[in-house]
Tab-separated table of C-alpha atoms in Angstrom:
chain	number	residue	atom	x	y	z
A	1	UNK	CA	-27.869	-16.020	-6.737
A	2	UNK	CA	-24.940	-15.908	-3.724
A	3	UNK	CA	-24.817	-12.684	-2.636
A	4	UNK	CA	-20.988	-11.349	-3.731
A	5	UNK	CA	-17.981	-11.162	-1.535
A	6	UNK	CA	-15.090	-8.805	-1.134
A	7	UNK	CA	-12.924	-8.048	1.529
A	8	UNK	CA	-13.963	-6.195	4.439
A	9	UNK	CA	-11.366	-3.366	4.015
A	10	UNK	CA	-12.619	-3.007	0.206
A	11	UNK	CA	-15.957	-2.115	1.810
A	12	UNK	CA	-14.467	0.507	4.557
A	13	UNK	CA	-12.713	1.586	1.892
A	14	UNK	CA	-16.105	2.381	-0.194
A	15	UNK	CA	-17.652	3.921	3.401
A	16	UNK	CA	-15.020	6.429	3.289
A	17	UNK	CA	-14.786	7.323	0.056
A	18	UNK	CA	-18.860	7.757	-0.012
A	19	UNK	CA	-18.022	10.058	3.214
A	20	UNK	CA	-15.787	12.652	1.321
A	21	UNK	CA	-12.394	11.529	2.490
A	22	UNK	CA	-9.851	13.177	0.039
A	23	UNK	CA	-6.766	12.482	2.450
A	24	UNK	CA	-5.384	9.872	5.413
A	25	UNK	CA	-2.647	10.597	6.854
A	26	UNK	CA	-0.577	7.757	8.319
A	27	UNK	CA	-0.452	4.842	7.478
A	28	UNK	CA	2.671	2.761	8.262
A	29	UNK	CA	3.071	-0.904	9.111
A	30	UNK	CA	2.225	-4.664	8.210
A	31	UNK	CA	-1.045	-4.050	10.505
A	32	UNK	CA	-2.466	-1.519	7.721
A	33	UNK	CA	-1.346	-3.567	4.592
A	34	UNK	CA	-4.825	-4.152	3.962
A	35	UNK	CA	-6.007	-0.711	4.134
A	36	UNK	CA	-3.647	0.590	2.117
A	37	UNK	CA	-3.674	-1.861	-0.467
A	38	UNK	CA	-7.371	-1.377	-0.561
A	39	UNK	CA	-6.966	2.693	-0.902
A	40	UNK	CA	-5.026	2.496	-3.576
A	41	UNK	CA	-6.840	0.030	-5.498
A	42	UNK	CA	-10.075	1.967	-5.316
A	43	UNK	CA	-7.769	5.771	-5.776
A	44	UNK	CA	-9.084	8.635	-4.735
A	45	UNK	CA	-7.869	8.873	-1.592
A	46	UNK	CA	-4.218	10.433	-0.967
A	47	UNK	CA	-1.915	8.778	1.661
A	48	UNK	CA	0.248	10.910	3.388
A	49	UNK	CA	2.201	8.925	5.358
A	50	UNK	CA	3.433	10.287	8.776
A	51	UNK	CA	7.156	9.844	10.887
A	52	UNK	CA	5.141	9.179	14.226
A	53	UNK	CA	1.590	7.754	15.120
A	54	UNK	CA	1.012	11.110	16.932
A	55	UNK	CA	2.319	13.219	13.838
A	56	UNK	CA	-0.485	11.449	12.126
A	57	UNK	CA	-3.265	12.707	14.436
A	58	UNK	CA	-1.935	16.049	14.647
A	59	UNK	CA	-2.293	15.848	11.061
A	60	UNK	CA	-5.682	14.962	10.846
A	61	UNK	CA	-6.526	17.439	13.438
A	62	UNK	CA	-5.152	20.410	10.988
A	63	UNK	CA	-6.805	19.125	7.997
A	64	UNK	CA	-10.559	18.752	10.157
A	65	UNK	CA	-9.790	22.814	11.675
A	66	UNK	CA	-9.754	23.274	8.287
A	67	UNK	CA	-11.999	21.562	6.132
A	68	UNK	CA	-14.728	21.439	8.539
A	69	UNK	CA	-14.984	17.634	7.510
A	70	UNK	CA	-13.769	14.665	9.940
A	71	UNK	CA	-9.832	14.258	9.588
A	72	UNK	CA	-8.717	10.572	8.878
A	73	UNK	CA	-5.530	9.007	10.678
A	74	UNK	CA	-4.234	5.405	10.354
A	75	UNK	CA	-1.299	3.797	12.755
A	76	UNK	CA	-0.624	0.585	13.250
A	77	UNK	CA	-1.454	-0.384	16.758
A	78	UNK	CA	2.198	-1.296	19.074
A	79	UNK	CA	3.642	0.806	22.393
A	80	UNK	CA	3.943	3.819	19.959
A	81	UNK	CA	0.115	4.073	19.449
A	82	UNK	CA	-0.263	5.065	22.438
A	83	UNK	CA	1.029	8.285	21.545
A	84	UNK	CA	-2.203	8.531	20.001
A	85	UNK	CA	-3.452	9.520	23.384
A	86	UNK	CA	-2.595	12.588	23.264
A	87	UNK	CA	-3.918	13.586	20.268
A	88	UNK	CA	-7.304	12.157	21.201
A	89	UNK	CA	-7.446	13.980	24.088
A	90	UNK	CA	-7.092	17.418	22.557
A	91	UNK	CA	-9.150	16.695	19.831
A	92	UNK	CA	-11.987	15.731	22.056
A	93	UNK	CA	-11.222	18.687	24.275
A	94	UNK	CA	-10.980	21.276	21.013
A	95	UNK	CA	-14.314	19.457	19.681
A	96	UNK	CA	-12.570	18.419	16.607
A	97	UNK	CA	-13.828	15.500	14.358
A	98	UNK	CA	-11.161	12.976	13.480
A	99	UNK	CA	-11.558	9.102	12.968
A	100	UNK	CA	-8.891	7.313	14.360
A	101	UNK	CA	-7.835	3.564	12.475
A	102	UNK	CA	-5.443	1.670	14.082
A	103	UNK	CA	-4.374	-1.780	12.868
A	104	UNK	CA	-3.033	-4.951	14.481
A	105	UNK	CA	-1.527	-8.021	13.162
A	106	UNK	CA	-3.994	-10.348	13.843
A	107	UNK	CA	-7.171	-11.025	16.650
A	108	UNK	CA	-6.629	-12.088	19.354
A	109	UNK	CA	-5.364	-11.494	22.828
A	110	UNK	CA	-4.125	-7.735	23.739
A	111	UNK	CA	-1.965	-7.016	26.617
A	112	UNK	CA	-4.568	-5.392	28.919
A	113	UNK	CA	-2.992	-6.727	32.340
A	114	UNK	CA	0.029	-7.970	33.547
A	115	UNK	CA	3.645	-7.097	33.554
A	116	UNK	CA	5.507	-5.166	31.176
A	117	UNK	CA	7.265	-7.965	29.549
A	118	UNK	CA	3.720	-9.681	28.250
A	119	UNK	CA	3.671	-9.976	24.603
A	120	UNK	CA	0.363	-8.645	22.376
A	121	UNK	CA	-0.066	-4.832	21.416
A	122	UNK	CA	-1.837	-2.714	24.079
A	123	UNK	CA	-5.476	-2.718	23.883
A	124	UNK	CA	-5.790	0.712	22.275
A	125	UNK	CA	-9.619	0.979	22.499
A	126	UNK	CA	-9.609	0.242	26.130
A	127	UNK	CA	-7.176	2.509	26.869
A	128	UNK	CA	-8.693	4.973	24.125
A	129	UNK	CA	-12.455	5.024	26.035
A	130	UNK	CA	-11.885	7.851	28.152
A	131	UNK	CA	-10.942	10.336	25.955
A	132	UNK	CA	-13.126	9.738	22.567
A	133	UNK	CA	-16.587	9.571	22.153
A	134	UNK	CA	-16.381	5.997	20.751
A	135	UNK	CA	-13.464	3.603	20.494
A	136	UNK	CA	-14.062	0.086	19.546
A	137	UNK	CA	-12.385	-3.518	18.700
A	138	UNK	CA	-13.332	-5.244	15.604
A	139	UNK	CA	-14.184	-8.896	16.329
A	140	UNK	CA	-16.189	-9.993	13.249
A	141	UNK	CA	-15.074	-8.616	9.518
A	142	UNK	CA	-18.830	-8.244	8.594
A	143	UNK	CA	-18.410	-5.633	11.213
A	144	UNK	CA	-15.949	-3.111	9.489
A	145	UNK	CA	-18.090	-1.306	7.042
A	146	UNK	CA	-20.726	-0.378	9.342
A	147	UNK	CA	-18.309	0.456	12.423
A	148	UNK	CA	-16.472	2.903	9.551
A	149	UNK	CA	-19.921	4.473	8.817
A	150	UNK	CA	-20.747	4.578	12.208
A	151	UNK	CA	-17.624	6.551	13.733
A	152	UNK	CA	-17.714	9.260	10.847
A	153	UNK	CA	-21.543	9.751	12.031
A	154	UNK	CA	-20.305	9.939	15.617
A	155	UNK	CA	-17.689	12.054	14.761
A	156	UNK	CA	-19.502	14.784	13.117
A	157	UNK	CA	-23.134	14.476	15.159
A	158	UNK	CA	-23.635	16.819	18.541
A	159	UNK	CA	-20.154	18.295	19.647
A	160	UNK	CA	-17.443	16.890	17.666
A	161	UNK	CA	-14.979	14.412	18.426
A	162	UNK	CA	-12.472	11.630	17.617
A	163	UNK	CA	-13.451	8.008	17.424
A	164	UNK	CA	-10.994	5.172	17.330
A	165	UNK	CA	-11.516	2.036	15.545
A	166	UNK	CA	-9.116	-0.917	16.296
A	167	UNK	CA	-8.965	-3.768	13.386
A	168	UNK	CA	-6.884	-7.001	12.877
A	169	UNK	CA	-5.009	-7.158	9.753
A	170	UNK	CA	-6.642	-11.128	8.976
A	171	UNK	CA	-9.901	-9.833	9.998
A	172	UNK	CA	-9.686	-7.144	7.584
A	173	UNK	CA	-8.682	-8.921	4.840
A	174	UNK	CA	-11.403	-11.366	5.490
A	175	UNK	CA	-14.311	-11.855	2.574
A	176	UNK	CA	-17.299	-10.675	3.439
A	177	UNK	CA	-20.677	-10.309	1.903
A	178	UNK	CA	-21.286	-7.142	-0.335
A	179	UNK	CA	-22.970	-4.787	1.889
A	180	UNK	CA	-23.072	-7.006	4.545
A	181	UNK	CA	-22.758	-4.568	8.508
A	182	UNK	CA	-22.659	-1.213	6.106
A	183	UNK	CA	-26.210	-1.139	5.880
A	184	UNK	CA	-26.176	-0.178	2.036
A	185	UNK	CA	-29.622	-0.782	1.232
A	186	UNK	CA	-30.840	1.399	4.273
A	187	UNK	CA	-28.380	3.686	5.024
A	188	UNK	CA	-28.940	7.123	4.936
A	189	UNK	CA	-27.508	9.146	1.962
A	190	UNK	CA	-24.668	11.009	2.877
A	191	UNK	CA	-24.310	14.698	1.387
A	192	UNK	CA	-21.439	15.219	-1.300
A	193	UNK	CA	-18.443	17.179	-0.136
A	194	UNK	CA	-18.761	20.756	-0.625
A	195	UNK	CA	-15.978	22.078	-2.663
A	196	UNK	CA	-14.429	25.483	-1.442
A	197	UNK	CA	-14.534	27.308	1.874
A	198	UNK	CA	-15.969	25.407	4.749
A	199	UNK	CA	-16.139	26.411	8.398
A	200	UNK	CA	-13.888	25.344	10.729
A	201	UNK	CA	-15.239	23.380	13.790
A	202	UNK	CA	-15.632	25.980	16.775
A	203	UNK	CA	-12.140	26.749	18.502
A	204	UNK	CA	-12.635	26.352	22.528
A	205	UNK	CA	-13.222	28.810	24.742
A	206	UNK	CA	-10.776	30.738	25.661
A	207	UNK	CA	-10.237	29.812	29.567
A	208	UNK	CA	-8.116	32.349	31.987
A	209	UNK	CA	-4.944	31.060	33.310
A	210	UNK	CA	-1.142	31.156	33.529
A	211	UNK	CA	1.035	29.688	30.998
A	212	UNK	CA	4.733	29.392	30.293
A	213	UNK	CA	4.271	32.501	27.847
A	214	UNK	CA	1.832	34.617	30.273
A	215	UNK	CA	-1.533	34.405	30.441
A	216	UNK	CA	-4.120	36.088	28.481
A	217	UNK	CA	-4.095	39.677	29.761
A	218	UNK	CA	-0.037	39.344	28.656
A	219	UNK	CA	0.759	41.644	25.862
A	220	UNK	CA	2.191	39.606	22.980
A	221	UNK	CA	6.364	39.742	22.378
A	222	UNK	CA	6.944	42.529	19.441
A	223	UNK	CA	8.505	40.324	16.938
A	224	UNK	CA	5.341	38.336	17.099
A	225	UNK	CA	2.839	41.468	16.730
A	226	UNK	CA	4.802	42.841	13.660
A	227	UNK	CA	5.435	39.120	12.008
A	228	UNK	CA	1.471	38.972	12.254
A	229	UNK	CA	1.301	42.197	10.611
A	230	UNK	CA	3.334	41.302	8.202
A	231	UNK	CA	1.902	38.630	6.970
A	232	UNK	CA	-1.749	40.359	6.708
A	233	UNK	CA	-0.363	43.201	4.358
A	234	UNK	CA	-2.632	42.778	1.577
A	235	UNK	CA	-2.418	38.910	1.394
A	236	UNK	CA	-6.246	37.500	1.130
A	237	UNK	CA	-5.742	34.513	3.440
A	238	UNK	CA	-2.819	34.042	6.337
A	239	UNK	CA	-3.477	30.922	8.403
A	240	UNK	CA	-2.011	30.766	12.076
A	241	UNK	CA	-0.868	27.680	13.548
A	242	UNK	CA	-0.031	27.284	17.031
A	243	UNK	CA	0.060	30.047	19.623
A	244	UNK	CA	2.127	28.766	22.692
A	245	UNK	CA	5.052	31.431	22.266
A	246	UNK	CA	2.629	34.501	23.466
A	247	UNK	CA	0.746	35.602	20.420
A	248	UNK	CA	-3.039	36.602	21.272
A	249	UNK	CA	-5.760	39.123	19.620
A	250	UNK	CA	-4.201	42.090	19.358
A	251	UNK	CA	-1.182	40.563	17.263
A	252	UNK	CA	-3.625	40.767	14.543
A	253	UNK	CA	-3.713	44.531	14.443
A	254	UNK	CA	-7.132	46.339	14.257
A	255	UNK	CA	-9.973	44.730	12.535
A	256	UNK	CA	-7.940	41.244	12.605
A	257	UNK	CA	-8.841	37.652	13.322
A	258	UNK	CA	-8.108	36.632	16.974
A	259	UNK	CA	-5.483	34.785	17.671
A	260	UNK	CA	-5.260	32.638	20.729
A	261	UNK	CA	-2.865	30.270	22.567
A	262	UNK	CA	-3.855	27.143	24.235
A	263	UNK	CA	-1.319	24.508	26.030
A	264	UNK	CA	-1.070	21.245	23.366
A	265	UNK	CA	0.806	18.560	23.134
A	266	UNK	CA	4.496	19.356	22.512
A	267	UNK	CA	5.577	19.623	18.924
A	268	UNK	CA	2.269	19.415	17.595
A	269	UNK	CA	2.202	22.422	15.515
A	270	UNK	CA	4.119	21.141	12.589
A	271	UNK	CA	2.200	18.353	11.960
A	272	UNK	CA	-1.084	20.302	12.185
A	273	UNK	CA	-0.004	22.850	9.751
A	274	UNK	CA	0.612	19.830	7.446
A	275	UNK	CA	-3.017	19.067	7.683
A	276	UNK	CA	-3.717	22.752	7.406
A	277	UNK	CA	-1.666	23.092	4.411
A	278	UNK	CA	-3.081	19.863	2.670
A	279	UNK	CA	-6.531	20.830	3.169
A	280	UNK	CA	-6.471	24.502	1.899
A	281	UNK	CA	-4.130	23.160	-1.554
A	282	UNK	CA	-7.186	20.510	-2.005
A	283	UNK	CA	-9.992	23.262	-1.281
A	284	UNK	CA	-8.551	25.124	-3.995
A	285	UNK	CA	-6.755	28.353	-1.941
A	286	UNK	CA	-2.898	27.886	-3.037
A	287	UNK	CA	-2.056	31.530	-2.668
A	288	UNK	CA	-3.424	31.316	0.944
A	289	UNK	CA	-0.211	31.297	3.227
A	290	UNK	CA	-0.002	29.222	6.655
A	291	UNK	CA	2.123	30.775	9.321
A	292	UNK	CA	3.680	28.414	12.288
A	293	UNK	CA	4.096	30.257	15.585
A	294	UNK	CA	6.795	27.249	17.607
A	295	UNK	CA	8.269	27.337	20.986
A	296	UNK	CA	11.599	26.625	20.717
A	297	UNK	CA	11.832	24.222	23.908
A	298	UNK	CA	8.574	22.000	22.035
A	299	UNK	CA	10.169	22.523	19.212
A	300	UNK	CA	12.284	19.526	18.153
A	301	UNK	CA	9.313	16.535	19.993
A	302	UNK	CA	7.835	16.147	16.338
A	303	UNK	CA	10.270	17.945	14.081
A	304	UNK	CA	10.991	14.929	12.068
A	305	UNK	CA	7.114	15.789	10.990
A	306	UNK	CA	9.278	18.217	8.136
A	307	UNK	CA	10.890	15.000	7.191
A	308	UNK	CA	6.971	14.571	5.793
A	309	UNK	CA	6.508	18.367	4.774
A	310	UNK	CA	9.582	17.816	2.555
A	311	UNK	CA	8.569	14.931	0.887
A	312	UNK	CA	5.107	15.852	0.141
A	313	UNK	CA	6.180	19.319	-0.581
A	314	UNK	CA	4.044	20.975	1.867
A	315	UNK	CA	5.020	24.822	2.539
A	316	UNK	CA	5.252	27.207	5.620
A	317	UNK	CA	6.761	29.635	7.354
A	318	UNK	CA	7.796	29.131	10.836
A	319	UNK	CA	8.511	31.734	13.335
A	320	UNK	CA	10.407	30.928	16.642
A	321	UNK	CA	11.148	33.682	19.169
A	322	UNK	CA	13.225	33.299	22.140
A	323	UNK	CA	13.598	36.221	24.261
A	324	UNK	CA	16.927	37.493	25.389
A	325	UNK	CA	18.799	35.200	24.096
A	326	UNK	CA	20.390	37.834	21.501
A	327	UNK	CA	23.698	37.259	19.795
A	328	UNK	CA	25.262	33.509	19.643
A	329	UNK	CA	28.268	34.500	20.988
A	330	UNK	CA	26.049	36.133	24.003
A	331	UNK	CA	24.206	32.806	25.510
A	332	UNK	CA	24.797	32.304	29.479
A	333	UNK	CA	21.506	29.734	29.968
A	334	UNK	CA	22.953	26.088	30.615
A	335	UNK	CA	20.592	24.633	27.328
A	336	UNK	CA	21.106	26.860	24.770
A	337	UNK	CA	23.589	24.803	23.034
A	338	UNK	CA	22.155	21.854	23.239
A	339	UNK	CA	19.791	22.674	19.477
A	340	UNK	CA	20.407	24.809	16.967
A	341	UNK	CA	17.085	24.769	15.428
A	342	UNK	CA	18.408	25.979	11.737
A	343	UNK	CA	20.967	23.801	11.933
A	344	UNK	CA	17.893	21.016	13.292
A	345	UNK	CA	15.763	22.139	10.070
A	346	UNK	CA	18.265	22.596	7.299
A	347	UNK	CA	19.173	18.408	8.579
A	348	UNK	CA	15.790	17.917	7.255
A	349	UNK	CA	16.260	19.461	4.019
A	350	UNK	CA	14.516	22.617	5.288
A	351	UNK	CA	15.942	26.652	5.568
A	352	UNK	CA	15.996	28.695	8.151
A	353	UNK	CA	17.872	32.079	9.096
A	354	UNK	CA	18.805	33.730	12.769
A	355	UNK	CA	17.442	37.153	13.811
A	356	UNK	CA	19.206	38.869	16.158
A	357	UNK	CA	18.967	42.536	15.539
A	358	UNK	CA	15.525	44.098	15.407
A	359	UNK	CA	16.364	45.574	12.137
A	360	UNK	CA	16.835	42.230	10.354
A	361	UNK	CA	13.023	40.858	11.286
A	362	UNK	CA	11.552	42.069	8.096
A	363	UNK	CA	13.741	41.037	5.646
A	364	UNK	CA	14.232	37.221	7.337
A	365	UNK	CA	10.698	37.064	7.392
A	366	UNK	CA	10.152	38.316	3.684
A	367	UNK	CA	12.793	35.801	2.568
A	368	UNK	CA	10.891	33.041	4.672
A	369	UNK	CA	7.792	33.961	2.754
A	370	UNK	CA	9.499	33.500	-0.822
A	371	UNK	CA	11.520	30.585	-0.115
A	372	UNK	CA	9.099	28.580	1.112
A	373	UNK	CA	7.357	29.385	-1.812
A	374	UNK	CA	9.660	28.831	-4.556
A	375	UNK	CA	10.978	25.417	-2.807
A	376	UNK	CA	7.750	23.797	-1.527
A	377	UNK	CA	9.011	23.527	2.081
A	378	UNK	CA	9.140	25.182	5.611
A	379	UNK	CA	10.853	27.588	6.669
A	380	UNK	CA	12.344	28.649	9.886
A	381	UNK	CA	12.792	32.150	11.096
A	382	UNK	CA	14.570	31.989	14.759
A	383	UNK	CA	13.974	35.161	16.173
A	384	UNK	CA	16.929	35.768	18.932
A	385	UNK	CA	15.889	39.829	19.743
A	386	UNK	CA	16.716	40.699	23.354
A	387	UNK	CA	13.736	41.912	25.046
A	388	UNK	CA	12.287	45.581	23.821
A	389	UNK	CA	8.892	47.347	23.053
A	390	UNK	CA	7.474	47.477	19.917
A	391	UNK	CA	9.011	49.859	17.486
A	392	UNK	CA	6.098	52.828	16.615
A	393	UNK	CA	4.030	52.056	13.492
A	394	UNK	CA	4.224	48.218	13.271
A	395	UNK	CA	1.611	47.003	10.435
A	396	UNK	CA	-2.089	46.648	10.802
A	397	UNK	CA	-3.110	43.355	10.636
A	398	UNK	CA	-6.126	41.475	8.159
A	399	UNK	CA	-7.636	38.602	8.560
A	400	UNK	CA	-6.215	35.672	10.049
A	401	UNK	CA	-7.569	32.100	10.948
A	402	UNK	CA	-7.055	30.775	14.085
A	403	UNK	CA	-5.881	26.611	14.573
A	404	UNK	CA	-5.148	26.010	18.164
A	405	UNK	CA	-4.631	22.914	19.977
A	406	UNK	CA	-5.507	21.847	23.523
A	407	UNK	CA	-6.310	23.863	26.480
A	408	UNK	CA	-5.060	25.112	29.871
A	409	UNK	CA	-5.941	24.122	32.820
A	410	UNK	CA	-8.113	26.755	35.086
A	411	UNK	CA	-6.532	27.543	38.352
């Protein structure tokens, strides 16, 4: 009897599903037709779709901190995927799994020489090498489900990683034997998912060295130290994204989790706490509350990324503080007009309030915390305080979870 045939992506499809995969995020384009057709045919797997290629990663980089499981992120490959090289980079450098998918339109000759002006899509794995631990170029559909296998082995074995897999759309819709490259009658069994809390992979080392915000040894900004508090006042589970604005251990209070700050790509943290968000709702830990620390000048690279939070109703509260630049009606620095960054999230169907008394922190932030809540969404908290210490008996802090992104460089 003829051995049966499917298509290739049916197969991948069955890899990933047989690897745990509850979630992809991204996956726009003609390229990825395939794929997607095939996810939703088999079900199971949710598609959140992303506004940028490197939203996507960022994505998949929340949900892997996370869910200790290898994040999934689909883009279909053109001069924007190469945006994807950023994310790769810091997930490699972080040690965080992810398996990358990128699609193109058909095989055939990529643009990996020659002036601008050549057609073909980049040649994403080449360029893609350096900075995962595998990235490879479909040439034969029988190849797909064991390349799929493959990278989530890669991903997860020794110190994590991403790994990139590039794959024409015709290819992937090609029939293929049943089992044929995925090794199905000798592959080893993979373990079911575990349900619940699962271990993050292990943040990087913390590494002296100045940043925009101060190094290290820099006491963190006030507003920061008593948001932090705030937010560990008898809540079981506060989540911290992001870290570039000067928040470090002792914003936590006594006896809390550390909380570090490493130099990412701009914008990233609102499309990691996406993935952060996504992955605690699906672990079952709804009441557990994420909280976005953004600089405001990294701000709006990715902030379409709420265009995504809004329509998948994904919740947070974001905190941006800008010292000294106080009162509106105060600003003397040559940019400060140029984004109002409530105005910038309430475009997106988002809320967000000023703070530019000391007094007012509290009750913004408490508001933040409820709205959010009560409309599925983020929420911006601008925090515009001029420079001052931190007023006597700020909160004590519980415990918080660290998600950082990329690292500094060591002078």
């Amino acid at each position: 009897m003829a051995a049966q045939r499917i298509p290739a992506v049916r197969a991948a499809v069955q890899v990933m599903k047989d690897e745990g995969v509850e979630i992809a995020f991204g996956c726009p384009g003609a390229a990825l037709l395939p794929l997607c057709t095939a996810m939703a045919e088999a079900g199971g797997i949710e598609r959140l779709p992303a506004r940028h290629a490197e939203g996507a990663l960022h994505m998949a980089y929340g949900w892997a901190r996370t869910s200790g499981r290898p994040g999934v992120a689909a883009a279909a490959a053109g001069p924007g995927a190469t945006r994807l090289l950023a994310g790769l980079y810091a997930a490699q450098q972080d040690a965080v799994p992810l398996v990358c998918l990128t699609g193109r339109e058909a095989a055939g000759e990529l643009r990996t020489t020659g002036p601008l002006r050549a057609s073909g899509p980049p040649d994403l794995a080449r360029l893609a090498g350096p900075v995962t631990k595998r990235a490879e170029r479909i040439e034969d559909p029988a190849r797909i489900p064991g390349a799929f296998r493959e990278a989530f082995r890669i991903a997860r074995e020794g110190r994590p990683g991403p790994v990139l897999i590039d794959i024409p759309a015709d290819l992937a819709a090609a029939d293929i034997a049943d089992g044929s490259g995925s090794g199905r009658a000798d592959r080893t069994p993979q373990a079911a998912p575990v349900r619940g809390r699962a271990e993050p992979p292990p943040a990087p080392a913390d590494r002296t060295g100045p940043t925009r915000s101060g190094g290290p040894g820099a006491p963190a900004p006030w507003p920061l130290t008593e948001i932090a508090g705030m937010f560990t006042e008898g809540t079981p589970d506060t989540h911290l994204v992001g870290g570039a604005v000067g928040i470090r251990a002792s914003a936590a209070g006594p006896g809390g989790g550390r909380l570090h700050h490493h130099h990412g790509p701009p914008g990233w943290e609102v499309p990691a706490a996406i993935g952060v968000r996504k992955a605690l709702d699906l672990r079952g830990e709804p009441d557990a509350e994420v909280l976005v620390a953004v600089d405001g000048e990294e701000f709006p690279f990715l902030a379409e990324e709420l265009a995504s939070a809004v329509r998948h109703e994904v919740p947070f509260v974001l905190v941006m503080h800008r010292p000294g630049h106080g009162r509106r009606q105060d600003r003397c620095a040559p940019d400060e007009h140029l984004t109002d960054h409530v105005k910038l999230v309430e475009a997106y169907g988002c809320a967000g309030r000023d703070v530019v008394e000391p007094a007012e922190l509290r009750s913004a932030v408490e508001w933040a915390r409820k709205e959010a809540v009560s409309t599925r969404r983020p929420v911006l908290v601008d925090v515009r305080t001029g420079p001052a210490g931190r007023p006597p008996g700020g909160a004590a802090g519980g415990p918080v979870h660290e998600h950082t992104h990329g690292t500094r460089n060591t002078p």
